Short mmCIF file of C-alpha atoms in Angstrom, two decimals:
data_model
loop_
_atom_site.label_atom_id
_atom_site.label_comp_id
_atom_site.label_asym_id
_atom_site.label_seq_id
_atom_site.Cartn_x
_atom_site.Cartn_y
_atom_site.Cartn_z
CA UNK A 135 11.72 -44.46 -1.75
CA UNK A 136 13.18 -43.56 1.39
CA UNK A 137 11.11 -43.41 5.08
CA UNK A 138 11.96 -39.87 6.54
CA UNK A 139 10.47 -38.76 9.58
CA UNK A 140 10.04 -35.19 11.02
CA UNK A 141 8.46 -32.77 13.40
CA UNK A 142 5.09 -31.44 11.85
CA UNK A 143 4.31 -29.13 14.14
CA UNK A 144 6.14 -25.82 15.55
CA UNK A 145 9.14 -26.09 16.75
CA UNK A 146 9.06 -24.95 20.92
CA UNK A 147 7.72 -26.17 23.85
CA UNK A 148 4.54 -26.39 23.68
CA UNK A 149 1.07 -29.00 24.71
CA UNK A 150 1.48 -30.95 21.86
CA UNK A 151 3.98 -31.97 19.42
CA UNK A 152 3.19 -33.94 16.40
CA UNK A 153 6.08 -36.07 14.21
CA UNK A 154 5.06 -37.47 11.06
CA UNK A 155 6.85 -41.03 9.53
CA UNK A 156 6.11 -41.60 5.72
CA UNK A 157 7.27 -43.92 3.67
CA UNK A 158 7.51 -48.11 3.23
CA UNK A 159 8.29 -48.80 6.41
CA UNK A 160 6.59 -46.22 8.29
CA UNK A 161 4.55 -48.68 9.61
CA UNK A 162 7.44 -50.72 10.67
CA UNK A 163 8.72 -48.26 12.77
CA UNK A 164 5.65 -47.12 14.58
CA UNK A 165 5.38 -50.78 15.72
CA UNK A 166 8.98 -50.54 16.74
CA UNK A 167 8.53 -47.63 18.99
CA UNK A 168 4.55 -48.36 19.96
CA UNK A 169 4.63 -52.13 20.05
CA UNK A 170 1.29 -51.72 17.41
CA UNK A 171 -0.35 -49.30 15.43
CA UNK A 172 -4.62 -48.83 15.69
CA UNK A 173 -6.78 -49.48 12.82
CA UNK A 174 -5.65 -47.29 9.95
CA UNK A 175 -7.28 -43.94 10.38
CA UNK A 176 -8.38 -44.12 13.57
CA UNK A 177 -6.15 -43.24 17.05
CA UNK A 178 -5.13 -44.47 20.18
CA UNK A 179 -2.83 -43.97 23.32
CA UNK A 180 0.31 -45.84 23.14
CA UNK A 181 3.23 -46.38 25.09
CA UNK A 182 6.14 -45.17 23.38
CA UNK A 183 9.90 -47.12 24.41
CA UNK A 184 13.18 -47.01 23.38
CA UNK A 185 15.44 -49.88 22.33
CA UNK A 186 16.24 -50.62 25.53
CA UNK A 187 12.19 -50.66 27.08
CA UNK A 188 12.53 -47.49 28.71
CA UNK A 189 9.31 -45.73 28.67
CA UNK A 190 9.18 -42.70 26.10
CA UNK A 191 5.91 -41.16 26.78
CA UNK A 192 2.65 -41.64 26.30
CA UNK A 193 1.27 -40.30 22.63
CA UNK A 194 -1.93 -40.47 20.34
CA UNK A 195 -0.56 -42.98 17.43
CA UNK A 196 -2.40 -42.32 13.94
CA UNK A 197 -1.43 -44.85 11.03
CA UNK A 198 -2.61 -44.49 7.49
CA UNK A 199 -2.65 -46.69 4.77
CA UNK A 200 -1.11 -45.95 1.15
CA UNK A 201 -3.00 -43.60 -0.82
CA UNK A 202 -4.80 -42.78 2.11
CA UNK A 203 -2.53 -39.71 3.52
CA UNK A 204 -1.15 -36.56 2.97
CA UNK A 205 2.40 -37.84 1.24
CA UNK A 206 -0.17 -40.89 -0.63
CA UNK A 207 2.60 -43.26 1.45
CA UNK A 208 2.19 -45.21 4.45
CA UNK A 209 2.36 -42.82 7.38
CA UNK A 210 2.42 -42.58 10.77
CA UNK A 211 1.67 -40.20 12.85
CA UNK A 212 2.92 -39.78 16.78
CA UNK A 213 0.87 -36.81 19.21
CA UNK A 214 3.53 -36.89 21.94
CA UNK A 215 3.84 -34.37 24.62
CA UNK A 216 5.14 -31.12 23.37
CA UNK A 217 8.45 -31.22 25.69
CA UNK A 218 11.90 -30.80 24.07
CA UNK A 219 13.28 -33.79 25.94
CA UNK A 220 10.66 -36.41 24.82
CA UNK A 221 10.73 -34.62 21.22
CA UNK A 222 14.64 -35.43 21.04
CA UNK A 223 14.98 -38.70 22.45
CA UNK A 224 11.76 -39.67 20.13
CA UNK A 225 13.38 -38.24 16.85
CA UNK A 226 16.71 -40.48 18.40
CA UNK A 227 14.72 -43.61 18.39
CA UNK A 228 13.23 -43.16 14.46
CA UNK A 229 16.74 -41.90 13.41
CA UNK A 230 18.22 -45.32 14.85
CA UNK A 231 15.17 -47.58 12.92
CA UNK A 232 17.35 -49.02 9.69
CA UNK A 233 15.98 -47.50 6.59
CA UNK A 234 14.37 -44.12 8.27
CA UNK A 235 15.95 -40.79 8.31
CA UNK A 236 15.26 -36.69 8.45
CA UNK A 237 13.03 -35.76 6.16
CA UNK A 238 14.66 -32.60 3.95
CA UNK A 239 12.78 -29.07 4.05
CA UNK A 240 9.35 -29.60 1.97
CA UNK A 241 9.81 -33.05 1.54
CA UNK A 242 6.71 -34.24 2.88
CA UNK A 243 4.78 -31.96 0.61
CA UNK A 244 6.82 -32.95 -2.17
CA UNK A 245 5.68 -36.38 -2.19
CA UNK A 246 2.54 -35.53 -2.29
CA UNK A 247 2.97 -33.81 -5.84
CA UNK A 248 4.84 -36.81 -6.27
CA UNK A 249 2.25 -38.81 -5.46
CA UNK A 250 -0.51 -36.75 -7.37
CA UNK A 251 -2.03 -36.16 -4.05
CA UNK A 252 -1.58 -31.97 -4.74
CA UNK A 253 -1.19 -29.77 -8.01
CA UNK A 254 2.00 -27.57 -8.09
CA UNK A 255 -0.63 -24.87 -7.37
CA UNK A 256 -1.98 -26.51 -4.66
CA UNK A 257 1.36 -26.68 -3.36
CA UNK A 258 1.86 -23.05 -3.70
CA UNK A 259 -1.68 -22.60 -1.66
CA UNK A 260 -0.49 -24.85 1.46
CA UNK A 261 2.68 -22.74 1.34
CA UNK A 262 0.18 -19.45 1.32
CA UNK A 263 -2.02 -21.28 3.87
CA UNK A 264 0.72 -21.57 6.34
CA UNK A 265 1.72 -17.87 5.64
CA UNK A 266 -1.59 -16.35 5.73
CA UNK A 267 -1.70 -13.52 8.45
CA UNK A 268 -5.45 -11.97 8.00
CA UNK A 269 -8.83 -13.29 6.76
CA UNK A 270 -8.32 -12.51 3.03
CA UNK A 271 -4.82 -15.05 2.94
CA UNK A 272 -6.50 -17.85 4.57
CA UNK A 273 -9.63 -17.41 2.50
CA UNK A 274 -7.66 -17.01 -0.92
CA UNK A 275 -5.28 -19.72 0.01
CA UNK A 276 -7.84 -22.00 0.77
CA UNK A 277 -9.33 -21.66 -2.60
CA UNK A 278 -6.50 -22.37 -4.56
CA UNK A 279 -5.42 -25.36 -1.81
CA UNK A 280 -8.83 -26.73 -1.96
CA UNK A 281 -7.78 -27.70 -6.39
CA UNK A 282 -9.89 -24.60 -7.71
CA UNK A 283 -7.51 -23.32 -10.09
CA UNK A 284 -6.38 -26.73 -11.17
CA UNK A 285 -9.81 -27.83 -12.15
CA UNK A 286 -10.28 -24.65 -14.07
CA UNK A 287 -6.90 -25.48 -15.82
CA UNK A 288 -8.06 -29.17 -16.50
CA UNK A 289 -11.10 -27.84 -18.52
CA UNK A 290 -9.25 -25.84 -20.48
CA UNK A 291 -6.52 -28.54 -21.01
CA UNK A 292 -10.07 -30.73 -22.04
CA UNK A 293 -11.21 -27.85 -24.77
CA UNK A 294 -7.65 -27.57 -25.68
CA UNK A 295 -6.96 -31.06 -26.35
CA UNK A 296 -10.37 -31.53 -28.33
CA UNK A 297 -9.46 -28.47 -30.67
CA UNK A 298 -6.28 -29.78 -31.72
CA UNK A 299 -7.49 -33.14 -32.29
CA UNK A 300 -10.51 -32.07 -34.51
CA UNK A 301 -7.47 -30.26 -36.30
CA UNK A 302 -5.26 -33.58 -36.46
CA UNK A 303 -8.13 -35.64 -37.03
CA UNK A 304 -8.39 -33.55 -40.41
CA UNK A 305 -5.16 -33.76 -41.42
CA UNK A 306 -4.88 -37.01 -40.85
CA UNK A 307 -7.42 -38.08 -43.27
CA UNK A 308 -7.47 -35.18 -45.55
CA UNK A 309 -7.88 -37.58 -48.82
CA UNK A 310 -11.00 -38.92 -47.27
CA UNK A 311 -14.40 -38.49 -46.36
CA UNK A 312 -14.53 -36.81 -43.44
CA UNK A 313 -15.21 -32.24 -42.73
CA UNK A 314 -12.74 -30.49 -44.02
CA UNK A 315 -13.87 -27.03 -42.59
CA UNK A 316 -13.79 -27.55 -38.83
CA UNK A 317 -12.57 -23.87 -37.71
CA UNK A 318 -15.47 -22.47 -36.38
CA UNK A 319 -15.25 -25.56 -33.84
CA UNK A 320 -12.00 -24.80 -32.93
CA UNK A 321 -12.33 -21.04 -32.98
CA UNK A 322 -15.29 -21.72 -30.32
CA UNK A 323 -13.07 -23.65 -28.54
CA UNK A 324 -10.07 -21.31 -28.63
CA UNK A 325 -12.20 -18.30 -27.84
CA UNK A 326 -13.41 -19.42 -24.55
CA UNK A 327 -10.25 -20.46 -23.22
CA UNK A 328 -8.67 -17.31 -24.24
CA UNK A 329 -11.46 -15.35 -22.48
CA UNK A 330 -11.02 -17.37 -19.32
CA UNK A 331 -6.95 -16.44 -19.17
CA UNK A 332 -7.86 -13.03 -19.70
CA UNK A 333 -10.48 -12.82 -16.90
CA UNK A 334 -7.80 -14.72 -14.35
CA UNK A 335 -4.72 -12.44 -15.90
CA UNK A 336 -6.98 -9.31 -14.91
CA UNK A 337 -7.12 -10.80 -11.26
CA UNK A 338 -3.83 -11.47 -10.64
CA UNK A 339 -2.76 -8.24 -9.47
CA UNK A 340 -5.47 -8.11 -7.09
CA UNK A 341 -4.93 -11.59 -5.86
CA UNK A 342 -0.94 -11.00 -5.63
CA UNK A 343 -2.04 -7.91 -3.49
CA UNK A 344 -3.61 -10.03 -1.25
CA UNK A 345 -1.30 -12.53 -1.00
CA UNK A 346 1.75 -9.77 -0.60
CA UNK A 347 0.03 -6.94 0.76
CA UNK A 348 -1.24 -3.70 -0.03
CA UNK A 349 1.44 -0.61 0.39
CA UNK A 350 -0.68 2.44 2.07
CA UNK A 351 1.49 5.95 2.07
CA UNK A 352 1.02 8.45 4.84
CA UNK A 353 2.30 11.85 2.83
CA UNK A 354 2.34 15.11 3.63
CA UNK A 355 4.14 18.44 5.09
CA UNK A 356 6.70 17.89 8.08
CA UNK A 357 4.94 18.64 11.65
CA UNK A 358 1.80 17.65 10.04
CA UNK A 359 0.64 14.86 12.08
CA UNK A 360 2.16 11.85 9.78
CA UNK A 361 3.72 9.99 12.48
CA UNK A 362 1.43 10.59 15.11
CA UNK A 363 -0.90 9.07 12.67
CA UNK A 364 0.80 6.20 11.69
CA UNK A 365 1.27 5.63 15.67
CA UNK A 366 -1.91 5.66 16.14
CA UNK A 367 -3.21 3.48 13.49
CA UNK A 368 -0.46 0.89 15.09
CA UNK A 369 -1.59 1.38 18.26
CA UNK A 370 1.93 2.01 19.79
CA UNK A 371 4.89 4.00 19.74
CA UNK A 372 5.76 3.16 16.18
CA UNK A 373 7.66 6.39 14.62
CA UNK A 374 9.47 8.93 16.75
CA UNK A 375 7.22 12.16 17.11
CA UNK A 376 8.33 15.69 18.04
CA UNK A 377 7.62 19.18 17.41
CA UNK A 378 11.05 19.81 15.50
CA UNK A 379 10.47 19.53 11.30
CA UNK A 380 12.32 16.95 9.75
CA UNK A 381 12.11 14.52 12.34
CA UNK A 382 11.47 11.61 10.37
CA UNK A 383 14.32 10.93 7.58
CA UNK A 384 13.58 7.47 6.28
CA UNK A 385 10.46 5.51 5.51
CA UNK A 386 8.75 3.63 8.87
CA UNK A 387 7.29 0.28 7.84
CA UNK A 388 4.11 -0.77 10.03
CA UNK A 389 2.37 -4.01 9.24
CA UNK A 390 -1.05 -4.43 10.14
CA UNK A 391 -4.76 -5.62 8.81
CA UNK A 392 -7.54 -3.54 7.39
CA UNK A 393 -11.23 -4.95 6.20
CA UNK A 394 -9.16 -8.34 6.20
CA UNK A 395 -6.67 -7.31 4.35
CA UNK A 396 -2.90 -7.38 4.58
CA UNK A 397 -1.56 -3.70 4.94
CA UNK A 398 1.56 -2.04 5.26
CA UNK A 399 1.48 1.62 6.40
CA UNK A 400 4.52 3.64 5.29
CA UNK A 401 5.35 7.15 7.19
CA UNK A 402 7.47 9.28 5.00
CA UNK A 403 9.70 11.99 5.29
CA UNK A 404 7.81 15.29 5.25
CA UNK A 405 7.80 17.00 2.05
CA UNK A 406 9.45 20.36 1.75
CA UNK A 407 12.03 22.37 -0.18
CA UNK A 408 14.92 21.71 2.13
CA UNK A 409 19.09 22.40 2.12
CA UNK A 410 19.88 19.52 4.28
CA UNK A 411 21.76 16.72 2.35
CA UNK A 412 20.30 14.00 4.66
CA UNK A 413 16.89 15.45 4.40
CA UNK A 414 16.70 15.38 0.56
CA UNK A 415 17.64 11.86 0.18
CA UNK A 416 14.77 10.99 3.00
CA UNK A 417 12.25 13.39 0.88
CA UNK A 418 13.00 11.74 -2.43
CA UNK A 419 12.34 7.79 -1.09
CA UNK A 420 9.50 9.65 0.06
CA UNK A 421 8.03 10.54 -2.83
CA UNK A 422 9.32 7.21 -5.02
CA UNK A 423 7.28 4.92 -2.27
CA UNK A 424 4.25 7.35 -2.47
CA UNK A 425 4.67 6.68 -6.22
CA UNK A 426 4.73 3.09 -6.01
CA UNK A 427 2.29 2.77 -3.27
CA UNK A 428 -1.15 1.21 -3.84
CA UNK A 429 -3.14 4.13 -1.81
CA UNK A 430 -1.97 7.83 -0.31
CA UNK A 431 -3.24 9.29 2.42
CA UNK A 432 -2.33 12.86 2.24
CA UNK A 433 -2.81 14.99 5.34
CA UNK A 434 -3.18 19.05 5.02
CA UNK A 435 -3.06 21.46 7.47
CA UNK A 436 -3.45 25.37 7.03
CA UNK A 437 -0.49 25.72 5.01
CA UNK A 438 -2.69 23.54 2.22
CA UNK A 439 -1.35 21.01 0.11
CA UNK A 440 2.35 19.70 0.30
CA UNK A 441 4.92 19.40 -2.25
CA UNK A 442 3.10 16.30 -4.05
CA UNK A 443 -0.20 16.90 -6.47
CA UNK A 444 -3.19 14.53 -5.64
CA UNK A 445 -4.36 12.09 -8.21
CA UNK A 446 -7.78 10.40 -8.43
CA UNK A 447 -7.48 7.09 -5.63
CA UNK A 448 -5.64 9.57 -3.10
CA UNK A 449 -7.68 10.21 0.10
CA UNK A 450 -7.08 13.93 1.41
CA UNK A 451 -7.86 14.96 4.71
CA UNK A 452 -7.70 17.54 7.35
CA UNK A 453 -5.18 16.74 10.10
CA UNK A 454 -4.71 18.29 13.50
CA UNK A 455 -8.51 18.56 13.87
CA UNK A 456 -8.21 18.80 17.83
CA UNK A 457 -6.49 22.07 17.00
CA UNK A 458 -8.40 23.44 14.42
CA UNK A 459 -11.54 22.17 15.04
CA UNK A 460 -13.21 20.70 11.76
CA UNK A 461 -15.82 18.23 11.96
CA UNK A 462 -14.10 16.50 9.40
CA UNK A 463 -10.85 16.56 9.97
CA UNK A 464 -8.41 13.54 11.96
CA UNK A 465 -7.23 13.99 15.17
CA UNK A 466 -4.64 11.43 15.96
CA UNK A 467 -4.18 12.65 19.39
CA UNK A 468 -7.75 12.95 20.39
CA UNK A 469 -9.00 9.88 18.04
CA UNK A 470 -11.64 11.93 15.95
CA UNK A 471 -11.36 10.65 12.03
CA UNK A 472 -9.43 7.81 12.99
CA UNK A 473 -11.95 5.07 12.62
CA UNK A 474 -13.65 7.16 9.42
CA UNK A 475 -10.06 6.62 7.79
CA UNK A 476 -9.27 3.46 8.46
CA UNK A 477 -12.83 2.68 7.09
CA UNK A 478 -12.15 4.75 4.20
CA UNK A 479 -9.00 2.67 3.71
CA UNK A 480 -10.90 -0.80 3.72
CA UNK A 481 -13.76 0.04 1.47
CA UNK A 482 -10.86 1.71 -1.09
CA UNK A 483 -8.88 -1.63 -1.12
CA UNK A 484 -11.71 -3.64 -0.90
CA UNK A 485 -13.14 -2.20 -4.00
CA UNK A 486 -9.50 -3.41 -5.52
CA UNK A 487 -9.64 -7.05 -4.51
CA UNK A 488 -13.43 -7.98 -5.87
CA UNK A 489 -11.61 -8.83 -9.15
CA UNK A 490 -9.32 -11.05 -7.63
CA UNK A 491 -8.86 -14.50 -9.28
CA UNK A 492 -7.02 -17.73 -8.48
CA UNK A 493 -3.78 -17.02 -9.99
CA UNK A 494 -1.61 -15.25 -6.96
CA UNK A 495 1.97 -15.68 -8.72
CA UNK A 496 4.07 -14.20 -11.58
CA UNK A 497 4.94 -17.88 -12.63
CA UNK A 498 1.07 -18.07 -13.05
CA UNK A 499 1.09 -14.96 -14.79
CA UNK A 500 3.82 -16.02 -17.23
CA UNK A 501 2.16 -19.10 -18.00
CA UNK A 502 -1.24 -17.75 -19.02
CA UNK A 503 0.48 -15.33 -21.29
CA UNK A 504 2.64 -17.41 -22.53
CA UNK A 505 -1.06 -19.72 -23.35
CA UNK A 506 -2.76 -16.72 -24.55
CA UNK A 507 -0.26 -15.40 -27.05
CA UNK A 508 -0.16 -19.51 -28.24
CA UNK A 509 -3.68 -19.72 -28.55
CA UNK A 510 -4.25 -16.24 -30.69
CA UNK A 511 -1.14 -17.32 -32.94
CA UNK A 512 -3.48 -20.43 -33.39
CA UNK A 513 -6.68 -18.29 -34.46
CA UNK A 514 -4.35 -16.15 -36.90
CA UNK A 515 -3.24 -19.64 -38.39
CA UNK A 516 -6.39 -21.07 -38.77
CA UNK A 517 -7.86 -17.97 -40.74
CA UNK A 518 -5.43 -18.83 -43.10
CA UNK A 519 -7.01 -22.08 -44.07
CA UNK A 520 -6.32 -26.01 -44.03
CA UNK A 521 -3.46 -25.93 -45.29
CA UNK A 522 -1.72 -24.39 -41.76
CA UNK A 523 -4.13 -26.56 -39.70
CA UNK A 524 -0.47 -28.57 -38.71
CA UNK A 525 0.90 -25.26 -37.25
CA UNK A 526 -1.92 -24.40 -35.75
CA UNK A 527 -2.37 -27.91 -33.83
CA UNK A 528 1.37 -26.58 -32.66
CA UNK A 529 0.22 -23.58 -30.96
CA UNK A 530 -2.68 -24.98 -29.51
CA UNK A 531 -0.42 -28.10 -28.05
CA UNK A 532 2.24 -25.34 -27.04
CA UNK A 533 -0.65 -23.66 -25.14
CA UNK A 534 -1.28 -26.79 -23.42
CA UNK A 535 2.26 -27.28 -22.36
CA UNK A 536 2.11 -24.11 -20.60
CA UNK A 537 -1.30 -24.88 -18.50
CA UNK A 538 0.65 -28.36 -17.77
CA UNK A 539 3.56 -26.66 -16.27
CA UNK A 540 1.48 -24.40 -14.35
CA UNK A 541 -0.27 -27.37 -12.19
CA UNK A 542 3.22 -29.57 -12.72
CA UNK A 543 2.26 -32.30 -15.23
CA UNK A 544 5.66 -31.65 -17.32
CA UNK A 545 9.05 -31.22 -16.69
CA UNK A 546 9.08 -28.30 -13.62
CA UNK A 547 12.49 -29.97 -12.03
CA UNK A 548 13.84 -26.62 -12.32
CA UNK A 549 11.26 -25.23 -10.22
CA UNK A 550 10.72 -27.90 -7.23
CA UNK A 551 13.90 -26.93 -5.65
CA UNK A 552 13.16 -22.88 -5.15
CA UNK A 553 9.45 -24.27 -4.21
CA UNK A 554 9.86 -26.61 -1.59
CA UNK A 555 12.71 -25.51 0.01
CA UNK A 556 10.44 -22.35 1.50
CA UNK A 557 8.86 -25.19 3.35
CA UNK A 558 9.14 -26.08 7.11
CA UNK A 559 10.64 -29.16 7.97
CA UNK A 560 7.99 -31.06 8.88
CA UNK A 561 6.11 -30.07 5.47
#
């Protein structure tokens, strides 16, 4: 196994700047550039020097021992100060130490699946972790990095295992003394694994929502207040207002968090029967993202509804209350309604993601269905009697093969490249 080094931290100029040695002789070269490492886990102030005994800089050195770090390999850590002069010549000196070099995008993290120091899902999580924008991210993220959903899949890999072998266990000695009828012991077993897919499947969506984002639609007439709303909800000059209909021909993206929650506000074309080629094609992406979008906000004036028929979810309200004055209306030049929508917009998505499970990805979706659809060709086998116990020990290890390439325990080669190599460098 090679040594490879890296910077851990952002790349910039900033206080501090971390690189990260793992590897063999990780240790090696910390002594090399530090003339001794501390106790292992514990720090200290070196003095870092080049080849030639020229003074580096002065850094907090951390060492750890195998099986003791992140990678599970000898590493060492180096706090220098977070200048890009002393980060370059420093990454010179470890890239002239024989046996050391760059570490590749994700690399670090990949030796710790390596390693058995993370789960593939765990994986997944730090990449989330790192990600994570509002409260909702890091809190889901956290769950999954902290082994959650690989402990639930380890139980059911347990219950899984112990139904098939009461099942081989039977065929194995079927000419001797031993129960012949051990279905309702397996059925048990299959029944509450099966349920416990089905509960995370139902969460997915809302977990994927919070780990992509929610899609909220501002729809409605033109010169109804749409992009002064959205503006406002941003907080800045977002989409171009004016008193001319039609203004707005494409969909305007703002990115921002509600209750928590990840959000993207869409402004959309306004909605009218129109002649203008250009207009049109803005009024029909219009109406696909309002489709498509998790929540619509459509504003009404006078002229009543616009060319788009609620549904039940949609949140209708008055616009251009300054001007019309209704208690209840929205105001987005004068504030009033502002606050009660965005409100209204939280407790509407938060209502969504009380479901959520630990599953956040459509390769965790595909694996639990793939399980599922296993486990009930199982049950249909074993109705059938003994004599398809040997197919049904099939399903149930096919099932199992699917959990273990959702936490990585079988052959996911094909994966690990498209994983890891989202990763920062120094991951």
């Amino acid at each position: 196994m090679d040594t490879i080094f890296a910077l851990a931290s952002a790349p910039g100029k900033a206080g501090v700047a971390v690189i990260r040695v793992s590897g063999p002789l990780a240790w090696e070269a910390g002594v090399r550039l530090a003339g001794s490492l501390p106790e292992p886990r514990r720090t200290a102030v070196r003095v870092l020097r080049d080849r030639q005994g020229g003074v580096l800089d002065e850094a907090l050195v951390l060492a750890f021992p195998d099986g003791a770090s992140f990678t599970g390999e000898r590493v060492v850590e180096f706090q220098i100060h977070g200048s890009q002069a002393i980060l370059r010549a420093v990454l010179r000196e470890l890239d002239a130490v024989d046996g050391l070099r760059m570490a590749e995008p994700g690399e670090f993290t990949r030796r710790a699946l390596e390693n058995d120091r993370l789960d593939l899902t765990q994986v997944e999580a730090l990449a989330d972790l790192i990600e994570s924008e509002t409260e909702s991210q890091r809190v889901q993220a956290l769950r999954v990095f902290s082994g959650a959903l690989g402990q639930k899949v380890d139980g059911w890999r347990r219950d899984l295992i112990q139904a098939a072998s009461l099942l081989e266990v039977t065929i194995d000695f079927a000419d001797e003394e031993v129960p012949v009828d051990v279905s309702d012991d397996v059925s048990g077993f299959l029944d509450r694994v099966t349920l416990a897919l089905e509960a995370e499947l139902r969460g997915l969506d809302a977990a994927e929502r919070i780990r992509s984002g929610f899609e909220v639609a501002i729809v409605g007439a033109p010169n109804v207040g749409k992009s002064s709303l959205l503006n406002a909800l941003a907080g800045r000059d977002a989409a171009i207002t004016s008193e001319i209909a039609g203004t707005t021909r494409d969909v305007i993206e703002v990115r921002m968090e509600i209750a928590g929650l990840p959000v993207t506000l869409l402004d959309t074309a306004g909605l009218r029967e129109t002649q203008d080629p250009v207009e049109k094609i803005g009024i029909a992406r219009a109406l696909d993202r309002a489709r498509t979008s998790d929540l619509r906000v459509i504003l009404v004036d006078d002229r009543g509804l616009p060319e788009i028929t609620p549904v039940e979810g949609d949140i209708v309200v008055g616009s251009k209350a300054d001007l019309t004055g209704h208690a209840n209306g929205l105001s987005a030049v004068t504030g009033q309604g502002v606050d009660r929508l965005v409100r209204e917009i939280g407790e509407r998505l938060s209502e969504r993601v009380q479901s959520a499970g630990l599953a956040t990805r459509e390769r965790h979706r595909v694996a639990f269905e793939q399980g599922k659809t296993s486990l009930g060709a199982a049950k249909d086998l074993l109705t059938r009697g003994s004599d398809c116990y040997d197919l049904a020990a099939e399903e149930i290890r096919s099932a199992i093969r699917s959990l273990e390439l959702l936490i990585g325990r079988v052959d996911v080669e094909n994966l690990l490249d498209e994983i890891f190599s989202s990763f920062c460098l120094g991951k």
